[in-house]
Short mmCIF file of C-alpha atoms in Angstrom, two decimals:
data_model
loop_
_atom_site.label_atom_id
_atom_site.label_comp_id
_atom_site.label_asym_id
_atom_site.label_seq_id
_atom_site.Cartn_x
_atom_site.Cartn_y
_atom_site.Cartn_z
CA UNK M 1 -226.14 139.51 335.59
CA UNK M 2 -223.66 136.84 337.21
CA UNK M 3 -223.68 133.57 335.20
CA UNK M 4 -225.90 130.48 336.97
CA UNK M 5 -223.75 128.17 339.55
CA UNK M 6 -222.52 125.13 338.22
CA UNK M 7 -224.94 122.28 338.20
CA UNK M 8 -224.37 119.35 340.27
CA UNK M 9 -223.21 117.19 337.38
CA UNK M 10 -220.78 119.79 336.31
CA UNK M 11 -219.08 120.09 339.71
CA UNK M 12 -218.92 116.45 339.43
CA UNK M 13 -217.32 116.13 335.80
CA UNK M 14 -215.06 119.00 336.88
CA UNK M 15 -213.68 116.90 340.05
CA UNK M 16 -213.03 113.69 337.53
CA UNK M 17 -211.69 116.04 335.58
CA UNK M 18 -209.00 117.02 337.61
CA UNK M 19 -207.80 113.54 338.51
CA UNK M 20 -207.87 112.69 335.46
CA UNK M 21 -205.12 115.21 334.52
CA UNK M 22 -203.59 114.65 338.02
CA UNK M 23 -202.89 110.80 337.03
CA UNK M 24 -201.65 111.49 333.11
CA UNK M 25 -199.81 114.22 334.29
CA UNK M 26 -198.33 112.32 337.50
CA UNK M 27 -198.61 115.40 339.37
CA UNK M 28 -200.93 115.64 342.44
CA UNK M 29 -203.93 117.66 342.96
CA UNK M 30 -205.68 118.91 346.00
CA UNK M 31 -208.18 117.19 347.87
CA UNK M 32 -211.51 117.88 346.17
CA UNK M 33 -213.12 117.79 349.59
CA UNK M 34 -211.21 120.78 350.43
CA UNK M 35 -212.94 122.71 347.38
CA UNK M 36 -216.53 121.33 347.70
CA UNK M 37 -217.22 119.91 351.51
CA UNK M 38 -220.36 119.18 350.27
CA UNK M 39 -219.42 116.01 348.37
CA UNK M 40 -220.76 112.93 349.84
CA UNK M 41 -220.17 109.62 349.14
CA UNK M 42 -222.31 108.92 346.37
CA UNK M 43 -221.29 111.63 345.07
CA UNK M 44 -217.34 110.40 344.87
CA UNK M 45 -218.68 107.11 343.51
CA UNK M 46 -220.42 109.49 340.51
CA UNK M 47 -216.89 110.97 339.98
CA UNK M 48 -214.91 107.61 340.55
CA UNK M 49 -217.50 106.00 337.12
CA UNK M 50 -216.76 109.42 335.27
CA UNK M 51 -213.22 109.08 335.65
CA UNK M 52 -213.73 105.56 334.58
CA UNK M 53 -215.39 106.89 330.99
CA UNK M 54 -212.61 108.88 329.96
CA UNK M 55 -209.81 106.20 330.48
CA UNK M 56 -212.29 104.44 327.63
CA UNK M 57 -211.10 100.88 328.35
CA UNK M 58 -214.01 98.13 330.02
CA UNK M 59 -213.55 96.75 333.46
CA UNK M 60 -212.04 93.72 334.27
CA UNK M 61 -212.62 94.01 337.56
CA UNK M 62 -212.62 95.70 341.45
CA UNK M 63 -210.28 96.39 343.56
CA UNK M 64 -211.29 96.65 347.67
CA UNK M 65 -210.12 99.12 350.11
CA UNK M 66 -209.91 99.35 353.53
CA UNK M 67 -210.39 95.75 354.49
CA UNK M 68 -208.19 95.14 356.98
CA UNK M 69 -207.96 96.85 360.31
CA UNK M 70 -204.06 97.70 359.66
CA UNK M 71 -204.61 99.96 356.11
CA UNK M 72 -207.83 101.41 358.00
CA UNK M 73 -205.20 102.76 361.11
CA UNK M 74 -202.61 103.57 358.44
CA UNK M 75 -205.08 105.75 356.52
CA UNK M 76 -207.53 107.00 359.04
CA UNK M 77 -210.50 105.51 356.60
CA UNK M 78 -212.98 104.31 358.69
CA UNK M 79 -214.75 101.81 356.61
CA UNK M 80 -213.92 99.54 353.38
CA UNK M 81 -214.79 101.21 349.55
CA UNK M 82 -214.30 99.73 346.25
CA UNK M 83 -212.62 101.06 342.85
CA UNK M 84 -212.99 99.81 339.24
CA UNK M 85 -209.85 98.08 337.61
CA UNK M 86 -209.35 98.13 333.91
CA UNK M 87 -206.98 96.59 331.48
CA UNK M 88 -204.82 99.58 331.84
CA UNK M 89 -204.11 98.71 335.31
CA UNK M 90 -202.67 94.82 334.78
CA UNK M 91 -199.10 95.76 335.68
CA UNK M 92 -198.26 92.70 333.36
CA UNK M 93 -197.26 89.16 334.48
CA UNK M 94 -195.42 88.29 337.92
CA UNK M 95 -191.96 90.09 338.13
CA UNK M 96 -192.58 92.05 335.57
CA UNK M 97 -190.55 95.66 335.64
CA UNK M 98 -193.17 98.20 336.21
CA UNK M 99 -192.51 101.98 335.17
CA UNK M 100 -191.88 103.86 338.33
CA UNK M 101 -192.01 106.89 336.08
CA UNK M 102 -195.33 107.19 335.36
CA UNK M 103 -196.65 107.38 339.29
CA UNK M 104 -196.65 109.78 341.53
CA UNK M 105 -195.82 108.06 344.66
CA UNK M 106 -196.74 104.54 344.90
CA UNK M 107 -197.09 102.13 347.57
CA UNK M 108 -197.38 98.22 347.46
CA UNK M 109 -199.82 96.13 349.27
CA UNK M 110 -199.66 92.40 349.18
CA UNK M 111 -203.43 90.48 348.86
CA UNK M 112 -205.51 87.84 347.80
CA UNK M 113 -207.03 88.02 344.41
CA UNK M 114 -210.00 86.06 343.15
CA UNK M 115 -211.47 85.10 339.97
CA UNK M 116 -215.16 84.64 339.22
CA UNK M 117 -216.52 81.81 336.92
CA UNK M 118 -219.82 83.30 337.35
CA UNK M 119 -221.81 86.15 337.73
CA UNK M 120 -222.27 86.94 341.89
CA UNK M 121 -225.33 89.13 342.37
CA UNK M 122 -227.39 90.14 345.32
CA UNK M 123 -227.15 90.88 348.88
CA UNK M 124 -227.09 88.26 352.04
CA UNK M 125 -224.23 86.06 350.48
CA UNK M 126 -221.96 84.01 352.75
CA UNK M 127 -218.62 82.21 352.73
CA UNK M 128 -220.43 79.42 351.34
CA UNK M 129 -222.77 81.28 348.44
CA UNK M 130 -219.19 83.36 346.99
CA UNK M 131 -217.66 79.80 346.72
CA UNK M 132 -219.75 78.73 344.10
CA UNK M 133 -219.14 81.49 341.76
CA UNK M 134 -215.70 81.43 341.89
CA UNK M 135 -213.21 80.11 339.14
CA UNK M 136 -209.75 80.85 340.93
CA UNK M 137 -207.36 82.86 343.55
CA UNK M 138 -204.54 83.91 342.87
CA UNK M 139 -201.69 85.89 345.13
CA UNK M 140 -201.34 89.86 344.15
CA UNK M 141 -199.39 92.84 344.74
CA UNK M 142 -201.55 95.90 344.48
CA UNK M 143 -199.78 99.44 343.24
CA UNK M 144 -201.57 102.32 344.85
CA UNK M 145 -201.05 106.04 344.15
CA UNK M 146 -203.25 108.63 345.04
CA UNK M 147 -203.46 111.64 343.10
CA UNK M 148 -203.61 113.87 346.19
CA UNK M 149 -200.41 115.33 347.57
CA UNK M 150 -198.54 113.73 351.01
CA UNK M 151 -200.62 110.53 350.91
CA UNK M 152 -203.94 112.13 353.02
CA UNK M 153 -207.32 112.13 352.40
CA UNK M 154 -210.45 111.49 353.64
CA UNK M 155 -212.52 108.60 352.80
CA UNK M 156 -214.93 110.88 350.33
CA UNK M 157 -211.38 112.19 348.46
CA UNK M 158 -210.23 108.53 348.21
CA UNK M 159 -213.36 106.62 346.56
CA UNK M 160 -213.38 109.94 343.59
CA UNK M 161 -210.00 108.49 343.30
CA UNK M 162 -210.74 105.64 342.41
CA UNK M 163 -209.74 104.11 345.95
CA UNK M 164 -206.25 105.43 344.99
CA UNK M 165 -205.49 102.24 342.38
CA UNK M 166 -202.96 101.98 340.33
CA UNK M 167 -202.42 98.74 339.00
CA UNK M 168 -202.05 94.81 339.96
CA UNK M 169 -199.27 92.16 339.38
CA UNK M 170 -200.63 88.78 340.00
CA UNK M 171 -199.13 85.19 340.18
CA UNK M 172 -200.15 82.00 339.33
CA UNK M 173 -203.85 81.16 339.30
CA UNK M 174 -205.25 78.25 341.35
CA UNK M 175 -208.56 76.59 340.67
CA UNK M 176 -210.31 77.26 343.03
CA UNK M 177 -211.72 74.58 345.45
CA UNK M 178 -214.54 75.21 347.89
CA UNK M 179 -212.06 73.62 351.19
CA UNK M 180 -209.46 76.01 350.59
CA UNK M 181 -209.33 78.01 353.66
CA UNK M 182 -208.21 81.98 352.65
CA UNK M 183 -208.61 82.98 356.34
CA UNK M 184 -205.57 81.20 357.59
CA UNK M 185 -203.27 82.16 354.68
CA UNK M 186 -200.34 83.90 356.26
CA UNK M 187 -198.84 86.68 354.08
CA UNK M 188 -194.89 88.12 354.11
CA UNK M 189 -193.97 91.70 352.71
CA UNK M 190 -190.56 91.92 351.17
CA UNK M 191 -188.54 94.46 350.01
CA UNK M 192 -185.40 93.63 348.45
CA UNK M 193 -185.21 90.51 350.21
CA UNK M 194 -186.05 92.08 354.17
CA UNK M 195 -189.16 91.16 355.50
CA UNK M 196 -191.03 94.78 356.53
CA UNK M 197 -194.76 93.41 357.18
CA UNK M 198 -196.81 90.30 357.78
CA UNK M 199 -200.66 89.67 357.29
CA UNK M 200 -203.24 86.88 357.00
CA UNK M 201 -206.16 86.35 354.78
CA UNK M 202 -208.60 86.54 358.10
CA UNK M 203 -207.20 90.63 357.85
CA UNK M 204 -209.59 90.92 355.09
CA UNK M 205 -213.07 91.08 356.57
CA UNK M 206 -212.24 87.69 358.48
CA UNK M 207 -211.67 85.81 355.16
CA UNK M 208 -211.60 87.38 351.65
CA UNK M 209 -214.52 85.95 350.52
CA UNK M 210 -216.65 87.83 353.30
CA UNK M 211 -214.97 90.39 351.33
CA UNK M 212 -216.01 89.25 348.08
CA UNK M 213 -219.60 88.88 349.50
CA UNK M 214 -219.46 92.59 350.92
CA UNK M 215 -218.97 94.05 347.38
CA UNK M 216 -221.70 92.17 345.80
CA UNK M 217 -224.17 93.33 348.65
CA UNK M 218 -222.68 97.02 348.31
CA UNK M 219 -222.81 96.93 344.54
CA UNK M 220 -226.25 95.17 344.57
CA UNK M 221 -227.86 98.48 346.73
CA UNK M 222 -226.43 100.59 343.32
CA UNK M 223 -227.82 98.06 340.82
CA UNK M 224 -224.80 96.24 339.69
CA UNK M 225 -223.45 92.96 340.00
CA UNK M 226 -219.69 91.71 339.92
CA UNK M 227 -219.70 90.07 336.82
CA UNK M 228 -218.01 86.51 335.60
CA UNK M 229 -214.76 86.80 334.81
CA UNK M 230 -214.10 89.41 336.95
CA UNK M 231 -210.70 89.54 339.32
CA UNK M 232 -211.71 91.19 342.51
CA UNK M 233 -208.39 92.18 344.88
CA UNK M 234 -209.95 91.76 347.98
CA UNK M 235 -207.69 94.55 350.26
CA UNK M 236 -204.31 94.99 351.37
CA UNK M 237 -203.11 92.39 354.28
CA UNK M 238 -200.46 94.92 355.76
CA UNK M 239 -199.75 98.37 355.44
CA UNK M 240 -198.99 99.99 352.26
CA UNK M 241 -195.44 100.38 351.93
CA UNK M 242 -193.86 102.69 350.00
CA UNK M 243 -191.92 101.81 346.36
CA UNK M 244 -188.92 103.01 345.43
CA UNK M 245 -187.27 103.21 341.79
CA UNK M 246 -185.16 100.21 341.56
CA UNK M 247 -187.09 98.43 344.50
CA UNK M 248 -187.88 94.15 344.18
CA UNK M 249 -190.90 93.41 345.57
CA UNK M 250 -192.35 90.49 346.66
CA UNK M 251 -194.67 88.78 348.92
CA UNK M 252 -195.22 84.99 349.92
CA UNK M 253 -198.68 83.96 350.58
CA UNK M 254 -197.69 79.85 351.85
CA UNK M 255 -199.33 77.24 349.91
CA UNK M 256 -200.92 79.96 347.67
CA UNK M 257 -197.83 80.71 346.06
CA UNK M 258 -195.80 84.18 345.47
CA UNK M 259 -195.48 87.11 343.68
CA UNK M 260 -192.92 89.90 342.57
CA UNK M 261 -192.85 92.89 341.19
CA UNK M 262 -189.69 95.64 340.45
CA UNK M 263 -189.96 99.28 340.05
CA UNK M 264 -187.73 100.53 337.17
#
């Protein structure tokens, strides 16, 4: 008698599974979607959560993908997703040396980070409505690493993954104040010094709150809410380029401020 087919939620452990071991082991795996082309996207949100259980460390915290038209062309994802950020991935404090060892092969994308002082919940919210929940913003650097093998994936392969996050390095907080305008923050890539990109905040969904007020309207179809105290990066503002051991990194965001980072 030939044993019963896996059940649904198997398949689905199975697939965290093997991301799991992809990321401890820094070694990439193949694109789940090529295995089961039946996933869908709820389904790599399913896998995404059980991936988060067995890192076993609370969220502080999302990270959006896909924003911007520029990573959308780079990556041939055709609309924005969301992963989960945890303490594990706070890269530590601005310039900071982070451990080139332990990723497979990363990329850095420069972007705006906020800060909620209060829980944002619901659907419908504006420019004006995200405002009032936040507490700060702060200028990032986002490490991303997917676990798949030459950097390609669809966009079912990269939410399961987690949206391909790594970790964050942010700099100095702001409070935040409701006139500061996000959308006309103009953003420069470096990389040891060279300029190799330049964004603005209006790359994000026309202003990184719209962002902000995307993922609470997403979240809010699944039940959830982004909660206070939450830092939400709200998507790259150039390509991702790629990180090299030994690399300084660093990005200037005008009045916001800067940030650095260096692969050792």
């Amino acid at each position: 008698m030939n044993p019963s087919a896996p059940t649904s939620d198997q398949i689905l452990d199975d697939c965290s599974a093997r991301l799991w071991a992809a990321e401890v082991a820094c070694t990439p795996t193949a694109l789940l979607s090529s295995s089961h082309p039946e996933l869908d996207v709820s389904d790599a949100y399913a896998i995404q959560a059980a991936t988060l259980r067995r890192r076993g460390m609370p969220a502080v915290g999302f990270k959006l993908g896909y924003t911007s038209a520029a990573m959308r062309a780079q990556m041939n994802i055709d609309q924005p997703n969301f992963g989960v950020l945890t303490e594990a991935h706070r890269l530590g404090v601005d310039g900071r040396a982070i451990d080139h060892g332990r990723l497979i092969h990363p990329r850095v994308e420069p972007e705006i980070a906020l800060r909620l002082g209060r829980e944002l919940a619901g659907a419908g919210h504006d420019r004006a409505s995200v405002s009032r929940h936040l507490d700060a913003v702060m200028p990032a650097l986002e490490v991303v690493d997917t676990r798949y093998p030459d950097y390609r994936f669809t966009l079912v392969d990269n939410i399961a993954d987690n949206s391909s996050s790594a970790g964050f390095v942010t700099g100095p907080a702001r409070p935040w104040q409701d006139d500061f305008d996000l959308g006309a923050v103009e953003v420069e890539l470096q990389i040891d010094g060279q300029a190799v990109d330049r964004g603005r905040g209006a790359d994000a969904m026309g202003d990184p709150l719209l962002a902000l007020a995307w993922l609470a309207g997403f979240l809010a179809e699944r039940g959830l809410v982004v909660p206070a105290g939450a830092v939400v990066l709200t998507g790259g503002l150039t390509r991702a380029q790629p990180a090299e051991c030994g690399q300084r990194v660093e990005a200037g965001f005008g009045w916001l401020g800067r940030v650095q980072a260096r692969f050792g």
